[in-house]
GROMACS .gro file of C-alpha atoms in nm:
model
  186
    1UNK     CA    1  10.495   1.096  -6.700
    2UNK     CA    2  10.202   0.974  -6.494
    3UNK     CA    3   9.924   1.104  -6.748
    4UNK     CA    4  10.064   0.836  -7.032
    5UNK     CA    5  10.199   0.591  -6.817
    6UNK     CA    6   9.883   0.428  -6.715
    7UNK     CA    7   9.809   0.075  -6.881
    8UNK     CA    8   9.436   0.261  -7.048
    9UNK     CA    9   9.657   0.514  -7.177
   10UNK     CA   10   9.969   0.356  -7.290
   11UNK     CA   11   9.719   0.110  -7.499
   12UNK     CA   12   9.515   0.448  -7.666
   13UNK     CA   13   9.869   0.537  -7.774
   14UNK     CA   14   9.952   0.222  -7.912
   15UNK     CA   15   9.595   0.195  -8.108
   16UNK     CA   16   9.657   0.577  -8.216
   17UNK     CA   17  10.035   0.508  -8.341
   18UNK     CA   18  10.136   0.808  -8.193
   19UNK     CA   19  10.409   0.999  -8.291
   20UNK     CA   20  10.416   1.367  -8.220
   21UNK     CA   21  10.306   1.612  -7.940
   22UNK     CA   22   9.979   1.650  -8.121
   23UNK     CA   23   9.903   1.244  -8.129
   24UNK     CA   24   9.991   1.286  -7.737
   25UNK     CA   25   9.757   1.623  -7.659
   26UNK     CA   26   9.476   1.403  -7.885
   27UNK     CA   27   9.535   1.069  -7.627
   28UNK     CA   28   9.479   1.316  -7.361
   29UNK     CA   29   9.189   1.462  -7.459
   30UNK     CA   30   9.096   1.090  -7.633
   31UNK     CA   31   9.057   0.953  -7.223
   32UNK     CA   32   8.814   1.146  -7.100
   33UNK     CA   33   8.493   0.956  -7.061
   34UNK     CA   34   8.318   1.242  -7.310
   35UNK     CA   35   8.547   1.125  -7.590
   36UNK     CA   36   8.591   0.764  -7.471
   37UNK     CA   37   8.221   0.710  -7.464
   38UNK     CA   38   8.024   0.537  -7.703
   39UNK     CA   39   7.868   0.736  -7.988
   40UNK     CA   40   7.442   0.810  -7.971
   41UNK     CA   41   7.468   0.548  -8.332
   42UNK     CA   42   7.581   0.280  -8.082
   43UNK     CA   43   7.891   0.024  -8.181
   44UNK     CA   44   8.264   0.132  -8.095
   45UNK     CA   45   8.357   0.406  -7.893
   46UNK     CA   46   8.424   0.762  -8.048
   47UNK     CA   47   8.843   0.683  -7.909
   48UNK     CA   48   8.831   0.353  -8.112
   49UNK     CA   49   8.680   0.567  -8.411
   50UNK     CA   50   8.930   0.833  -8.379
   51UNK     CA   51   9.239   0.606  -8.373
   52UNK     CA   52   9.081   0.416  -8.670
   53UNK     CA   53   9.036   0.726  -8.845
   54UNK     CA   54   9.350   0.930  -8.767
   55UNK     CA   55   9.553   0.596  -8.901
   56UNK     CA   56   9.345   0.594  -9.223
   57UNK     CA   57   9.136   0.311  -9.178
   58UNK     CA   58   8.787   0.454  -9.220
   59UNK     CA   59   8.681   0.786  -9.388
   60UNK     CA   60   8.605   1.058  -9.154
   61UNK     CA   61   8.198   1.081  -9.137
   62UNK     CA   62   7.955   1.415  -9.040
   63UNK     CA   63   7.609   1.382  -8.952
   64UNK     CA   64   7.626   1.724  -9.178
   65UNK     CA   65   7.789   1.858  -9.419
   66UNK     CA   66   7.837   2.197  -9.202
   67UNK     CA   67   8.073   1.999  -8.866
   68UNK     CA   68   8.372   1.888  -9.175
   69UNK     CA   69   8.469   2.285  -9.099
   70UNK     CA   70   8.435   2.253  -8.767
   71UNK     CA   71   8.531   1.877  -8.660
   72UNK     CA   72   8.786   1.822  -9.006
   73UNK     CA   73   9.117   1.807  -8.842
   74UNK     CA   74   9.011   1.582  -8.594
   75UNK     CA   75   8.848   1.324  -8.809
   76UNK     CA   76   8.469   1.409  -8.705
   77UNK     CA   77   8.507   1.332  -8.329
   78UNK     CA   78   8.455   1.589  -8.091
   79UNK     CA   79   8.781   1.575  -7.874
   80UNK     CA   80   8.734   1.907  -7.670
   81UNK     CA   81   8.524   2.129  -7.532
   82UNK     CA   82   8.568   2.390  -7.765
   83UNK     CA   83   8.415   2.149  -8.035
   84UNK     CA   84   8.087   2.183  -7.821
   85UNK     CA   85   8.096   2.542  -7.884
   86UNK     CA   86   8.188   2.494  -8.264
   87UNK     CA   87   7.905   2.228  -8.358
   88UNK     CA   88   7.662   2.453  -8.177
   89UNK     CA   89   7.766   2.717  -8.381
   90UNK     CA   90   7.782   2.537  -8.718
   91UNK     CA   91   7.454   2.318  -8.647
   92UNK     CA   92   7.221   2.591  -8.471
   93UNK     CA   93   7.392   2.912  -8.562
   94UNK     CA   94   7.450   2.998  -8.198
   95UNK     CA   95   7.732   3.249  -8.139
   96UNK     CA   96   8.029   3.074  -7.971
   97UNK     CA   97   7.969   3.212  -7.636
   98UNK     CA   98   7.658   3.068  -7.660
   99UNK     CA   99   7.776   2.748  -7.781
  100UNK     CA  100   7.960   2.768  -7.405
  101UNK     CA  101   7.681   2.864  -7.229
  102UNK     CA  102   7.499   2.518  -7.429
  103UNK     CA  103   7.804   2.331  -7.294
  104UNK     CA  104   7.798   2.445  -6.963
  105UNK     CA  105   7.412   2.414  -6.925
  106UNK     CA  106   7.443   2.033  -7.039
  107UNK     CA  107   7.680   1.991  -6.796
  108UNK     CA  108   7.484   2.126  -6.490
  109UNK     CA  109   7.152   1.966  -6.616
  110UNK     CA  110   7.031   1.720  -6.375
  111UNK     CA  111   6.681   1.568  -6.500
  112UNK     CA  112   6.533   1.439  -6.820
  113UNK     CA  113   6.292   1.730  -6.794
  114UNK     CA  114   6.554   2.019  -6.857
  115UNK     CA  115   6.738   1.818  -7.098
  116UNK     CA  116   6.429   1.785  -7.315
  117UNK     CA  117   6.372   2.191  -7.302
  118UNK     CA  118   6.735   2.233  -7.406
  119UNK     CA  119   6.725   1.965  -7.665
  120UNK     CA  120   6.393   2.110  -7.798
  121UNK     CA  121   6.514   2.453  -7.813
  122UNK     CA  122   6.855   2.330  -7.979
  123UNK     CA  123   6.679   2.116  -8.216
  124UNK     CA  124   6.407   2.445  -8.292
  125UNK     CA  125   6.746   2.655  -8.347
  126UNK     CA  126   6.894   2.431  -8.581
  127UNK     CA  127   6.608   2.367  -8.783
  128UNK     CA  128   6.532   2.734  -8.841
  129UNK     CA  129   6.903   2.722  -8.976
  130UNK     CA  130   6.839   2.468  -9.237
  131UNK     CA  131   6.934   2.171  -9.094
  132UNK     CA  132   6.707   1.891  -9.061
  133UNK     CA  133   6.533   1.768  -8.779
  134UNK     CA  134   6.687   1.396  -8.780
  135UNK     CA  135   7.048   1.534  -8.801
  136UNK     CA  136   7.013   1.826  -8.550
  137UNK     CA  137   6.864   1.546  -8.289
  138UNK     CA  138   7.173   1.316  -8.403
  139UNK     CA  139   7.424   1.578  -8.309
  140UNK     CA  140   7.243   1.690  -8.001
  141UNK     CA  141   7.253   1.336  -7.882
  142UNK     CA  142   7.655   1.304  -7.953
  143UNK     CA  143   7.660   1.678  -7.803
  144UNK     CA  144   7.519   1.572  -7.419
  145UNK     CA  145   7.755   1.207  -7.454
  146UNK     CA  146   8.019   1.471  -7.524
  147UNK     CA  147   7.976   1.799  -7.318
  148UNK     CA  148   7.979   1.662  -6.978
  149UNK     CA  149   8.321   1.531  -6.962
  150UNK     CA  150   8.558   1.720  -7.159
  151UNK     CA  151   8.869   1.901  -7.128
  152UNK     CA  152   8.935   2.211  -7.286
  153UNK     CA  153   9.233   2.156  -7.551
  154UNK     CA  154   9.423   2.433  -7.296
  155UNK     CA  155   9.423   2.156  -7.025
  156UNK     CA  156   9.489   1.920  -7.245
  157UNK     CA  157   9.759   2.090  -7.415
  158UNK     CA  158   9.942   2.157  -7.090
  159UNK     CA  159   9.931   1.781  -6.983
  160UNK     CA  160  10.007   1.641  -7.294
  161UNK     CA  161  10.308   1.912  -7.355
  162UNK     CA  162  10.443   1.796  -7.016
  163UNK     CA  163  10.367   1.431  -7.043
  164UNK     CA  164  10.560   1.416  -7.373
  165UNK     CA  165  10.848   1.659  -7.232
  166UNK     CA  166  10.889   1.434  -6.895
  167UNK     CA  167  10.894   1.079  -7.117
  168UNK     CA  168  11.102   1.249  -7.367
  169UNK     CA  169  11.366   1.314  -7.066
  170UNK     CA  170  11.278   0.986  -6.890
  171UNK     CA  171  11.357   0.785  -7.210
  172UNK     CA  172  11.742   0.980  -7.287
  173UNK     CA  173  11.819   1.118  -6.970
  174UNK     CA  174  11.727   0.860  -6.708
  175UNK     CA  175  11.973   0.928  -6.428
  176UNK     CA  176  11.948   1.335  -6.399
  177UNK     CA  177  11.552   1.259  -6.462
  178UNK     CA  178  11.569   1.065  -6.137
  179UNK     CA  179  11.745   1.267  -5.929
  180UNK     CA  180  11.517   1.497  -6.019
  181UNK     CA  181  11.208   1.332  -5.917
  182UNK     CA  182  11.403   1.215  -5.604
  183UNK     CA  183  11.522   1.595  -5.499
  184UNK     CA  184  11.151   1.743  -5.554
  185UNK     CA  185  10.884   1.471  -5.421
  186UNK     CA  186  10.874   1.457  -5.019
   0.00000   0.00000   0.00000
């Protein structure tokens, strides 16, 4: 139960009214500091947006029409890494390995330098695509907030499966869930 027992968490699942295994996999993914962060527009955080949105308190919003394909179910926030690789393929028609190969080169980029070549040749690629300059820098900006600190919705999947399965047994089993714990922790 630790991954939704902490007080940050136990609040994001409050704020997201969750209800099912997905709302819990989303909360996972939702606490990374990627998705937790603050958007490249400024104001609330892309977690306050998504539990906002999700609860139908705001429209979803795309800085273009092509990410409602790609970002639609999850209200136009990027909540995984594999939405790195699906904007980069929507925005700057990169195939989706090399939407990874984006990710994983934001990720290992250390100065402003190499950040500007990638965000140049991102912004170049998107352009020739059709999309305009303004919104291909808008969604590179959200892309390196994003990229860095991500899970992958496998991980995020597996905790959230076994967070909900081991508060699911906490809450109506409580005895044979402690002796449980007790018999298999040192």
């Amino acid at each position: 139960c630790f991954q939704l027992e902490s007080p940050a968490m136990r609040h994001l699942l409050r704020m997201l009214e969750a209800r099912d295994l997905g709302d819990t996999i989303a909360a996972v993914a939702l606490v990374r500091p990627g998705a937790a962060g603050t958007p490249a527009t400024g104001g609330p955080s892309m977690k306050e947006i998504y539990c906002r949105r999700q609860r139908g308190l705001e429209p979803p919003v795309f800085a273009h029409p092509r990410l409602e394909r790609v970002l639609g179910a999850a209200h136009g926030v990027m909540l995984y890494e594999e939405d790195v690789m699906g904007v980069a393929a929507a925005i700057a028609g990169l195939s989706l390995a090399e939407g990874d190969d984006l990710r994983r080169a934001i990720s290992a980029t250390r100065g402003d330098e190499e950040l500007r070549a990638l965000e140049a040749g991102f912004v170049a690629q998107a352009t020739r695509t059709g999309v305009d300059e303004p919104a291909a820098r808008a969604v590179w900006r959200d892309l390196t907030r994003f990229a860095s600190y991500a899970f992958c919705k496998a991980h995020a999947a597996g905790y959230g499966t076994l967070g909900w399965q081991s508060a699911y047994l906490k809450t109506h089993f409580p005895a044979e869930y402690s002796v449980g714990i007790l018999n298999h922790h040192a």
